[in-house]
Coordinates of C-alpha atoms in Angstrom, one line a residue:
Chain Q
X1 CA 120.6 76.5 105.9
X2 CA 123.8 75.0 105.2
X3 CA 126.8 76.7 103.9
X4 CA 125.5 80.7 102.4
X5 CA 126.3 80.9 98.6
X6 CA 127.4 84.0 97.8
X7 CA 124.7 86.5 98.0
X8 CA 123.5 87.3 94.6
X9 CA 122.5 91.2 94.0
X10 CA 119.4 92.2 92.3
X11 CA 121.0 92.6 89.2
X12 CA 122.6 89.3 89.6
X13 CA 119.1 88.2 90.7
X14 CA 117.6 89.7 87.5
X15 CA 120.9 87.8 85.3
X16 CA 119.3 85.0 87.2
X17 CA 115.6 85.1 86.3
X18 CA 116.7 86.1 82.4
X19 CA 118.8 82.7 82.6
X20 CA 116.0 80.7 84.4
X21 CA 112.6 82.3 83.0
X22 CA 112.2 79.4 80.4
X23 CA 112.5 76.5 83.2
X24 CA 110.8 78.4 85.6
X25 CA 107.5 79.0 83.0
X26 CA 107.8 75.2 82.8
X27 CA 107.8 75.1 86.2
X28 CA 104.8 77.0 86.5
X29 CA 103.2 75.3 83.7
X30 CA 103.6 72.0 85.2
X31 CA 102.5 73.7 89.3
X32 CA 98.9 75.4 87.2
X33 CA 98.0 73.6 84.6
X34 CA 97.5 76.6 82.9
X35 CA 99.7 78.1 80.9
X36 CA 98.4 82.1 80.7
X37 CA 98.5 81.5 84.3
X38 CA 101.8 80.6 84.4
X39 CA 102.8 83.2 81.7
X40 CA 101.4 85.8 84.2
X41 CA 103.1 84.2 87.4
X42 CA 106.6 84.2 86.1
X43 CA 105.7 87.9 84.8
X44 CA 105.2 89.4 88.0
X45 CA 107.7 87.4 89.6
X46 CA 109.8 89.4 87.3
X47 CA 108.2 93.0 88.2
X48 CA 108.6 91.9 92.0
X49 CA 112.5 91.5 91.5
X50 CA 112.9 94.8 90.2
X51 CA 111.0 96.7 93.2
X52 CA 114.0 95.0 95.6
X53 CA 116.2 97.7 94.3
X54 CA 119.6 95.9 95.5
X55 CA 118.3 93.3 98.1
X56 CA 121.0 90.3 97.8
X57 CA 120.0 87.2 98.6
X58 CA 121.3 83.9 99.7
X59 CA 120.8 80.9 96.8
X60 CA 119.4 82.9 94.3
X61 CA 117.8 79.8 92.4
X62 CA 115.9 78.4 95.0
X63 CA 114.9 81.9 96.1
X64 CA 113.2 82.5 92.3
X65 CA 111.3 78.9 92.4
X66 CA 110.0 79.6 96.4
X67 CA 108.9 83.2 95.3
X68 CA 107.0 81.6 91.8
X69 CA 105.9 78.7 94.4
X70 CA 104.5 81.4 96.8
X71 CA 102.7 83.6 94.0
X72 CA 101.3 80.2 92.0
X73 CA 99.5 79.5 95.2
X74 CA 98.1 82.8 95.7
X75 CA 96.8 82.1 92.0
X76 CA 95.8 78.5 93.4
X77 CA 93.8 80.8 96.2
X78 CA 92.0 83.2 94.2
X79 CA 90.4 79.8 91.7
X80 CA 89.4 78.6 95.1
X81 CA 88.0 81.7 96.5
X82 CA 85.8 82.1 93.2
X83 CA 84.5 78.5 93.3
X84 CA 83.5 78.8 96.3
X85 CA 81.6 82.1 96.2
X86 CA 80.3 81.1 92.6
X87 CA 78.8 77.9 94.8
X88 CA 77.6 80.0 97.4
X89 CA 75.8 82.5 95.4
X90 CA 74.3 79.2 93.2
X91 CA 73.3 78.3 97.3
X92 CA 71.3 81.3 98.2
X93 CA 69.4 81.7 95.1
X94 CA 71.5 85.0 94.0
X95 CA 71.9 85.8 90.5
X96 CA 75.5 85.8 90.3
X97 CA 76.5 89.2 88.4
X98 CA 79.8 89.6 87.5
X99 CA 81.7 92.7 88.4
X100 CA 80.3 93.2 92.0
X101 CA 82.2 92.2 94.9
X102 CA 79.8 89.7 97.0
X103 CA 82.2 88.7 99.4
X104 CA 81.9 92.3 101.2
X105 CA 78.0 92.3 101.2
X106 CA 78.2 88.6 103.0
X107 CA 77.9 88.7 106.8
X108 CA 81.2 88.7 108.9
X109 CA 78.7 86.6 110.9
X110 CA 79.0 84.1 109.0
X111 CA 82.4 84.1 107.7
X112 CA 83.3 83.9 111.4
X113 CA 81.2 81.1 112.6
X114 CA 83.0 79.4 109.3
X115 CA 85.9 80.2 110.7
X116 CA 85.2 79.0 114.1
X117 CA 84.2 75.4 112.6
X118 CA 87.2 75.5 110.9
X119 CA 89.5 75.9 113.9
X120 CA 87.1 73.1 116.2
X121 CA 88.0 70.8 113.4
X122 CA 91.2 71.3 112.7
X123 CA 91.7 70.8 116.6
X124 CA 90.1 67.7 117.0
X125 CA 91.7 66.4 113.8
X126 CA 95.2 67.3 115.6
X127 CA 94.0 65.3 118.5
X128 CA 94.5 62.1 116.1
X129 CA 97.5 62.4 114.9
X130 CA 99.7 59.7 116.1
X131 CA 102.0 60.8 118.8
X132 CA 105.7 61.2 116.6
X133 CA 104.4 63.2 113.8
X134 CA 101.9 65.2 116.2
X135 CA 104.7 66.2 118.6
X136 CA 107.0 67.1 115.2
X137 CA 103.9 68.8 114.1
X138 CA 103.0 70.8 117.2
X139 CA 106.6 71.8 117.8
X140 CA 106.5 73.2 114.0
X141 CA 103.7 74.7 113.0
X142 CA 102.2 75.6 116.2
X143 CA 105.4 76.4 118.0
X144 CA 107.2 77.7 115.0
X145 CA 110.6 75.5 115.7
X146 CA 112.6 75.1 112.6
X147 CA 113.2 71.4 111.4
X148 CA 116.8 71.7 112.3
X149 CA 116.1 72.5 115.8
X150 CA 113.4 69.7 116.3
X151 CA 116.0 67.6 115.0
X152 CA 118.5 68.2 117.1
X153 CA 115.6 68.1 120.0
X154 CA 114.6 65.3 119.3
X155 CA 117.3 63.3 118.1
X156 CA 116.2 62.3 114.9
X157 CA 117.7 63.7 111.4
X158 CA 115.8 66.0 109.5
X159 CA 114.6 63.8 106.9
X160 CA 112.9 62.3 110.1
X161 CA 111.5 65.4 110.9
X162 CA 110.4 66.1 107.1
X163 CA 108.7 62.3 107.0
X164 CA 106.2 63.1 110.5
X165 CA 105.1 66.5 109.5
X166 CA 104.5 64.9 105.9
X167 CA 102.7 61.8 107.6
X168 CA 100.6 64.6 109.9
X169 CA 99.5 67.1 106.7
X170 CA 98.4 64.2 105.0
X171 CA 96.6 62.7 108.0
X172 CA 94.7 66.2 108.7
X173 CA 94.1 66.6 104.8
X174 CA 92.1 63.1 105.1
X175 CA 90.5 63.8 108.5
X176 CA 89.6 67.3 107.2
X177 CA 87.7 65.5 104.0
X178 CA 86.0 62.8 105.8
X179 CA 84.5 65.3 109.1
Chain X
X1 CA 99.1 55.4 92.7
X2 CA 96.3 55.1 94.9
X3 CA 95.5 58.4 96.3
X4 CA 96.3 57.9 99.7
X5 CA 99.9 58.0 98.1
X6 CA 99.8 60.8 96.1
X7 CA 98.4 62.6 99.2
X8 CA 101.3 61.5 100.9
X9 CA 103.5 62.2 98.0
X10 CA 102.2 65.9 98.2
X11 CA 102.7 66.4 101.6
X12 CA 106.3 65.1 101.3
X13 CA 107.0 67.9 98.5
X14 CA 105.1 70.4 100.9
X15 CA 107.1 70.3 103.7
X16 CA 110.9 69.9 102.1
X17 CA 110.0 73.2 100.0
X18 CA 111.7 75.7 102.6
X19 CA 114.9 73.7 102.4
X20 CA 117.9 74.9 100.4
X21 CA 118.1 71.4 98.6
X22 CA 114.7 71.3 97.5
X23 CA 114.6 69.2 94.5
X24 CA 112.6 71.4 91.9
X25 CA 113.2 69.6 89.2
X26 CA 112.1 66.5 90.4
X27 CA 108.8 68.5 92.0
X28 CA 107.7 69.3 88.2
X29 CA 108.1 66.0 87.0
X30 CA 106.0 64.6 89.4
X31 CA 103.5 67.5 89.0
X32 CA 103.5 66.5 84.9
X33 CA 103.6 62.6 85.6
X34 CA 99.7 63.0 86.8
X35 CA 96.7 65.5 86.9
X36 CA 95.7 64.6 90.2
X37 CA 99.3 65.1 91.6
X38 CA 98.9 68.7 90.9
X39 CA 95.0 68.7 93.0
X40 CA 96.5 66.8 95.9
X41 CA 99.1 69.3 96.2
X42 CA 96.7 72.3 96.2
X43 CA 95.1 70.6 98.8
X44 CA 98.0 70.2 101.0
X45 CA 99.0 74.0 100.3
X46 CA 95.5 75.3 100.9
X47 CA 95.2 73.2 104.2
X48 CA 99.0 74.5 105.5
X49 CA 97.3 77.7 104.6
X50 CA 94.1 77.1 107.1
X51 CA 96.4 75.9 109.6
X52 CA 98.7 78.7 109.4
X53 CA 95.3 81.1 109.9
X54 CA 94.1 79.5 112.6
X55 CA 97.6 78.9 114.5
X56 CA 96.7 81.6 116.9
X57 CA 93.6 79.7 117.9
X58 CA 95.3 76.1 117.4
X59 CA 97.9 76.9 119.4
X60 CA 96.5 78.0 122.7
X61 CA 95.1 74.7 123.0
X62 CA 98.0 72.1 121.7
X63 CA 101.2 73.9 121.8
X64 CA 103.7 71.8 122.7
X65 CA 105.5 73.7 125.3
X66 CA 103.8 75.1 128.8
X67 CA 102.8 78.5 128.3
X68 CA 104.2 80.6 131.5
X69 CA 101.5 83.7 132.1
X70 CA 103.5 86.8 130.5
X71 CA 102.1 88.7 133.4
X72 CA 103.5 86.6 136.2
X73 CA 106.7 86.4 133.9
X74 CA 107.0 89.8 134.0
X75 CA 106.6 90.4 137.9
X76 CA 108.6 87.6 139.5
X77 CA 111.5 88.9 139.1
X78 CA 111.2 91.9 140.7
X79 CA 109.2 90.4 143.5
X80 CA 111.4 88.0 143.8
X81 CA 114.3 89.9 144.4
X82 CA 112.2 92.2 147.1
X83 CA 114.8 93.7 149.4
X84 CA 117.5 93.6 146.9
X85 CA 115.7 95.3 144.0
X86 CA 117.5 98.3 144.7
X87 CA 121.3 96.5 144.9
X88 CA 120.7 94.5 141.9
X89 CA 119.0 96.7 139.7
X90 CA 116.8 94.2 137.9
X91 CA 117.6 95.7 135.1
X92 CA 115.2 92.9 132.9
X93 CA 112.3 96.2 132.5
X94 CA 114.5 97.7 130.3
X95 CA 113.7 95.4 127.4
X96 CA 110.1 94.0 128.2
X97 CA 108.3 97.6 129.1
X98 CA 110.5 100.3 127.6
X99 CA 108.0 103.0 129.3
X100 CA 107.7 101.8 132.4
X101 CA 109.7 103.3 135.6
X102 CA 112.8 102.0 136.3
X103 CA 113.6 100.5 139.3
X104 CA 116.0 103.1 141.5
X105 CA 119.4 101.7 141.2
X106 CA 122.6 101.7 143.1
X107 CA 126.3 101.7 141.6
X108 CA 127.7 103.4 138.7
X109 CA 124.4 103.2 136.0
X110 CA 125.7 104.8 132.2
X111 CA 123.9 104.4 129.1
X112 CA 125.1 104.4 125.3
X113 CA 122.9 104.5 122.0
X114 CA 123.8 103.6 118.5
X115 CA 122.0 106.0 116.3
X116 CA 122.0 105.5 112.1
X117 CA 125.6 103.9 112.6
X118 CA 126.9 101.5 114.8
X119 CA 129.6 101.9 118.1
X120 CA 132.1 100.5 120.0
X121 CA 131.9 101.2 123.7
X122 CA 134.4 100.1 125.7
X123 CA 133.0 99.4 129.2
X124 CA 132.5 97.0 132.5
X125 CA 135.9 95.5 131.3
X126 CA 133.7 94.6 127.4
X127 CA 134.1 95.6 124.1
X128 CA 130.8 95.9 123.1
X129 CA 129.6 96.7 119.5
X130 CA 126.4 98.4 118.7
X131 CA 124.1 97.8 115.8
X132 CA 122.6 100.9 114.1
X133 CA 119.5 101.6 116.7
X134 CA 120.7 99.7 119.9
X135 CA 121.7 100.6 123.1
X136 CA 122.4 99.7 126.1
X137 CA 122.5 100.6 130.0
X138 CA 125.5 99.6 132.3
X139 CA 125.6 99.1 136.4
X140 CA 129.2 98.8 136.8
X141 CA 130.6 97.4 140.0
X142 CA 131.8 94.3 141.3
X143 CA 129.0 92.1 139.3
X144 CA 128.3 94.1 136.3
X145 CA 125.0 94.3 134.3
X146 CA 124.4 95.2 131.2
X147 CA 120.4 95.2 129.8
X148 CA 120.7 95.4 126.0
X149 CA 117.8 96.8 123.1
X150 CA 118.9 95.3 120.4
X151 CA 121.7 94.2 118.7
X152 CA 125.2 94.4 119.6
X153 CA 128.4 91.8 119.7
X154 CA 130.4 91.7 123.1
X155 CA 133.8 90.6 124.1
X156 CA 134.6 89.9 127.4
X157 CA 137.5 88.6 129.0
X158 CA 137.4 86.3 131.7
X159 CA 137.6 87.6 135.0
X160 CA 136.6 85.1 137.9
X161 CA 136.5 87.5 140.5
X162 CA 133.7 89.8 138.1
X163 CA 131.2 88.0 136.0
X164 CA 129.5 90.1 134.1
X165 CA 125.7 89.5 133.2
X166 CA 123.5 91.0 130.2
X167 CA 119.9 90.6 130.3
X168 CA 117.4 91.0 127.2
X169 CA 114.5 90.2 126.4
X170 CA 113.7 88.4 129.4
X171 CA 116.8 86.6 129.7
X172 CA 120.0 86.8 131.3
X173 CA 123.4 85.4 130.0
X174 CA 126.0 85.0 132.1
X175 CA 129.6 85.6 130.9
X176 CA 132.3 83.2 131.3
X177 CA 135.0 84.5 129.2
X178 CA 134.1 84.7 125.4
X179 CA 132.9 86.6 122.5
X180 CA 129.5 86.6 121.6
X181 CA 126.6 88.3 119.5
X182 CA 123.2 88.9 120.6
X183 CA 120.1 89.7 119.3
X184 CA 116.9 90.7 121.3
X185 CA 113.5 92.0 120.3
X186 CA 110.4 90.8 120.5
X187 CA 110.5 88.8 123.9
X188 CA 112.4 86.9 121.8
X189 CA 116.2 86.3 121.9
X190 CA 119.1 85.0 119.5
X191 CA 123.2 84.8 121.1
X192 CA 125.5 82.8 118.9
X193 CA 128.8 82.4 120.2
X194 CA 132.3 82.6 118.4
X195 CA 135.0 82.2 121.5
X196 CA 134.8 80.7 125.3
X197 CA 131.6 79.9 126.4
X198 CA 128.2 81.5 128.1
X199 CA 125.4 80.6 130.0
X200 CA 121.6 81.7 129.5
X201 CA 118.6 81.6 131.2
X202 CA 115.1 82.7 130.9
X203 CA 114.9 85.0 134.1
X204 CA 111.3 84.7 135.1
X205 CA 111.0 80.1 133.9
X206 CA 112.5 77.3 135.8
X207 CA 113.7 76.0 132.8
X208 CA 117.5 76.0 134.2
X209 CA 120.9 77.4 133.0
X210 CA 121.8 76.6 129.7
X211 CA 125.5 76.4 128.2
X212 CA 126.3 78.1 125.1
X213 CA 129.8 77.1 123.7
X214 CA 131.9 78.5 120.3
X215 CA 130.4 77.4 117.4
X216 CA 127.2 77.4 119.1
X217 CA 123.8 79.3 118.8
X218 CA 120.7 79.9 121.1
X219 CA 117.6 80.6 120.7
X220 CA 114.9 82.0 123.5
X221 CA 111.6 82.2 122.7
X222 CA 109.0 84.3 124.8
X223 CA 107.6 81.5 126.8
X224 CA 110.9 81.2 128.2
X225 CA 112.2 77.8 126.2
X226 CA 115.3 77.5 124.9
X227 CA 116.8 75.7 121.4
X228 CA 120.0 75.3 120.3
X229 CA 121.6 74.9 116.9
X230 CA 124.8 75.0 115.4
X231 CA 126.3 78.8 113.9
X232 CA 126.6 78.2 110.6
X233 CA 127.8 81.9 109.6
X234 CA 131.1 82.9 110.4
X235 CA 131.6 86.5 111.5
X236 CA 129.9 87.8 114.4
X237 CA 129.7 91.6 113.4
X238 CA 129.7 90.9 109.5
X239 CA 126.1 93.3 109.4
X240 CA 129.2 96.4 110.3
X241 CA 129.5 96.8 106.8
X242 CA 127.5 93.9 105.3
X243 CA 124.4 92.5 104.7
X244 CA 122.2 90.9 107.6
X245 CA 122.5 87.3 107.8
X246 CA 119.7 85.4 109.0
X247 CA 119.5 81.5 110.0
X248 CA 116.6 79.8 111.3
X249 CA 116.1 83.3 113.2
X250 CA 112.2 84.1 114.8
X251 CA 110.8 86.6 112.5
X252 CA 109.5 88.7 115.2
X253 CA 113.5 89.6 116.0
X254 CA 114.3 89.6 112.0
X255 CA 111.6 92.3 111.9
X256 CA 112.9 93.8 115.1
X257 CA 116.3 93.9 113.4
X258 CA 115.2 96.0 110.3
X259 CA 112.7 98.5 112.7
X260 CA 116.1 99.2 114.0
X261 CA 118.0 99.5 111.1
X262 CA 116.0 101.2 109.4
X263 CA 114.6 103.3 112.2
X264 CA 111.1 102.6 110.7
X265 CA 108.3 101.4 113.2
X266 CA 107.9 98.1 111.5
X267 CA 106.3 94.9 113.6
X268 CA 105.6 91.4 112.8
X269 CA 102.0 89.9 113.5
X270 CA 101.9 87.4 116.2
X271 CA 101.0 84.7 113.7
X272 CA 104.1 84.7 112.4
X273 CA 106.6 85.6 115.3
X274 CA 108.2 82.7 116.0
X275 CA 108.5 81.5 112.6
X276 CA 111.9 80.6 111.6
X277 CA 113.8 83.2 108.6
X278 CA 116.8 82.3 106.6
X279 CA 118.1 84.8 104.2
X280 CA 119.8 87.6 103.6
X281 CA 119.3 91.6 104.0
X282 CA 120.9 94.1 102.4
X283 CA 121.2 97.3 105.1
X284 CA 120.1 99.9 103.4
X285 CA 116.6 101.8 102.0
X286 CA 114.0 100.9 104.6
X287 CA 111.4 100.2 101.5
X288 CA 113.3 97.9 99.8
X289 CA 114.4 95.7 103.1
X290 CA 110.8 95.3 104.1
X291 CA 109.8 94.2 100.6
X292 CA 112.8 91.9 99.9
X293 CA 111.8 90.4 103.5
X294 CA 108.0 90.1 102.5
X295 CA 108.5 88.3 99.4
X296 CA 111.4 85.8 101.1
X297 CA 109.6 85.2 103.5
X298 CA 105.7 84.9 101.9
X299 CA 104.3 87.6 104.0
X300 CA 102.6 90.5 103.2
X301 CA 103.1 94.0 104.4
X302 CA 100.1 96.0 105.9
X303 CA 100.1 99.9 106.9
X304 CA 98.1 101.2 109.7
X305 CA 98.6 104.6 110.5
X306 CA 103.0 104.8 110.7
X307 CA 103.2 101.2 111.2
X308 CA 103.9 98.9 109.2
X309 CA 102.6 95.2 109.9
X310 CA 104.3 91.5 108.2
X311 CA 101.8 88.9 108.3
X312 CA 100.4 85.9 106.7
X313 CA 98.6 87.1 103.1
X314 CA 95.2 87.7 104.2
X315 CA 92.5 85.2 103.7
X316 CA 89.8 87.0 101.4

């Protein structure tokens, strides 16, 4: 964070989101590929600014596209959770009714030993990363350092820092794909 | 583009999407200029996601920085100073392990408390202000200590002959003349200085002394290692009667901050500690601060029994 804006109110918040709604839809639109989706997404992101009551808060703009950003990907999620439990039921040899909840009646067993698999090869892809973007990576997502401050480590600027966690998530996307 | 580059494209957009400058604009164009650029983006998100679930587990393994046992941690400095545990006070317990017994301490020992408001003591030659729910305990004599819960701002003036010390959180910051702001929770520890210049440690790691000068912020994290950054916010007290400015701060002290302001038990999950926040708070209905500090911050609040948890959205 560079210099704070102003902190915008709620109601200045709300001003905001009447003023931006159209071009964040568009937004939303273009992040879906769906636009009742979308329509929904920039609904609730609506309903979510008026249960802040009078939260201000810094850079209002880029505060209403993160929070559509975040609640698009929880939509993102939830088509990804269904496929896959549609393909796991198609798996077992289930009828797949609609209306019950399969996820709850699955073992934890098994969702853990998932899990576990997960983790081993999310570790081992890790391991390959070459050494500058796995060190920026480590000391970011694992240790939680803010770019500026691995910048400032490190001696590098933090479009440097930006470029080896880029190069490391798309390294682990591919190693994740090709285990 | 080949897809190796729109991967890369993706994860390029993925990680600058926390920053202030964040091009959004430019991010939807690319999202409309190709199908696929929309796909290889979910991918990213949902594999940021996975890593983010599984940090816990990741991160015992290939942190980056030498985890000190919290146990030892704890101990060393009272075994360390043995025979002179009574003298110095060791007055670290205070904000590690609230309930356990404190050491038996020689010297002048007083202790102050900021309820729903904050306060200005005037003590061991400080001014010291108190945020809403902090306090402090004094030994006042030739080498003063303070131990801090909390948050407060202190001004000191420089006195060769008595240095004063103040210890939270597991580290202790040796005056040299200045004012300064600290925040501690959470084994975790933010001082950002305005005047002079300080020094801080991390009591129980050999990491060494490190100088904090105007201008200049600090940041200890609980295995005892130490960043610096630049202060970009001006006033040291502004949260008196303002909002609570946040930048680049550990989450687990954010949420720290509002348990106190609030005076609601409120904890972060240990996912998601050490996380950095940037924003801003208004003080005020404990509700609406832990919901405005949810949806900045993409977490999601959980109640069990009084508490209430922040954590990463739970994987279903």
């Amino acid at each position: 964070m560079t210099a704070l804006d102003p902190a915008t109110t709620t109601s200045g918040l709300s001003q905001l989101y009447r003023d931006l709604r159209s071009d964040l839809l568009r937004f939303l639109v273009a992040r879906l590929g769906d636009p009742g989706e979308a329509e929904e997404v920039v609904q609730d992101l609506y309903l979510r600014i008026h249960a802040l009551a009078e939260g201000p808060v810094a850079n209002g703009r880029a505060y209403l596209y993160r929070a559509a950003q975040n609640l698009a990907f929880d939509k993102v999620r939830e088509r990804r959770r269904r496929l896959t439990r549609e393909g796991q039921w198609v798996g077992l040899h289930h009828p797949s009714s609609p209306g019950t909840e399969p996820i709850d009646r699955r073992a934890d067993a098994e969702t853990m030993m998932v899990d576990r698999e997960e983790a081993t090869a999310l570790f081992a892809a890790i391991a390959t990363l070459p050494p500058g973007a796995g060190r920026v990576f480590r000391l970011h997502k694992l240790d939680g350092v803010p770019h500026a401050d691995i910048a400032h480590q490190l001696g590098i600027s933090r479009s440097g820092v930006e470029k080896h966690l880029a190069v490391a998530m798309a390294h682990l996307r591919r190693a994740m794909i090709d285990r | 583009m080949s897809d190796d580059v729109i991967l890369e494209t993706a994860a390029s957009w993925h990680v600058r999407q926390g920053a202030d400058d964040m091009d959004w604009l430019a991010f939807e164009a690319w999202l409309e200029a190709d199908p696929r650029h929309r796909g290889a983006f979910d991918d990213v998100a949902m594999l940021d996601f996975d890593i983010d679930h599984h940090r816990d587990r990741l991160r015992q393994v290939q942190s980056s920085i030498a985890p000190v046992d919290r146990a030892q941690r704890w101990w060393r400095p009272l075994l360390l100073a043995s025979g002179a545990v009574a003298a110095v006070g060791v007055v670290t317990v205070v904000a590690r392990q609230p309930d356990s017994s404190e050491p038996r301490a020689t010297g002048i020992a007083s202790s102050y408390q900021a309820t729903a408001t904050s306060r200005d003591v005037r003590v061991a030659g400080a001014g010291i202000t108190l945020a809403p729910g902090s306090g402090i305990k004094v030994h006042d004599d030739d080498a003063p200590r303070i131990a801090l819960t909390g948050r407060a701002v202190f001004a000191v003036r420089h006195d060769p002959a008595r240095t004063l010390t103040v210890r939270a959180a597991g580290y202790a910051i040796r005056d040299v003349g200045t004012r300064f702001e600290v925040v501690a929770g959470a084994g975790t520890i933010r001082v950002r200085v305005a005047e002079g210049e300080l020094a801080i440690h991390a009591v129980a790691a050999d990491h060494g002394e490190v100088r904090v000068r105007a201008g200049q912020m600090a940041t200890g994290l609980a295995d005892g290692t130490i960043t610096m950054a630049a202060s970009t916010t001006a006033a040291l007290d502004g949260w008196r009667n303002g909002p609570l400015v946040y930048d680049a701060m550990p989450l687990g002290l954010v949420i720290a901050d509002v348990a106190r302001a609030t005076g609601r038990p409120v904890r972060a999950d240990s996912a998601v500690a050490q996380r950095p926040f940037s924003g801003v708070l208004a003080q005020g209905d404990s509700a609406a601060m832990i919901d405005t500090l949810a949806t900045l911050a993409g977490l999601e609040a959980r109640r069990r029994g009084e508490t209430i948890y922040l954590g990463d959205r739970v994987r279903r």
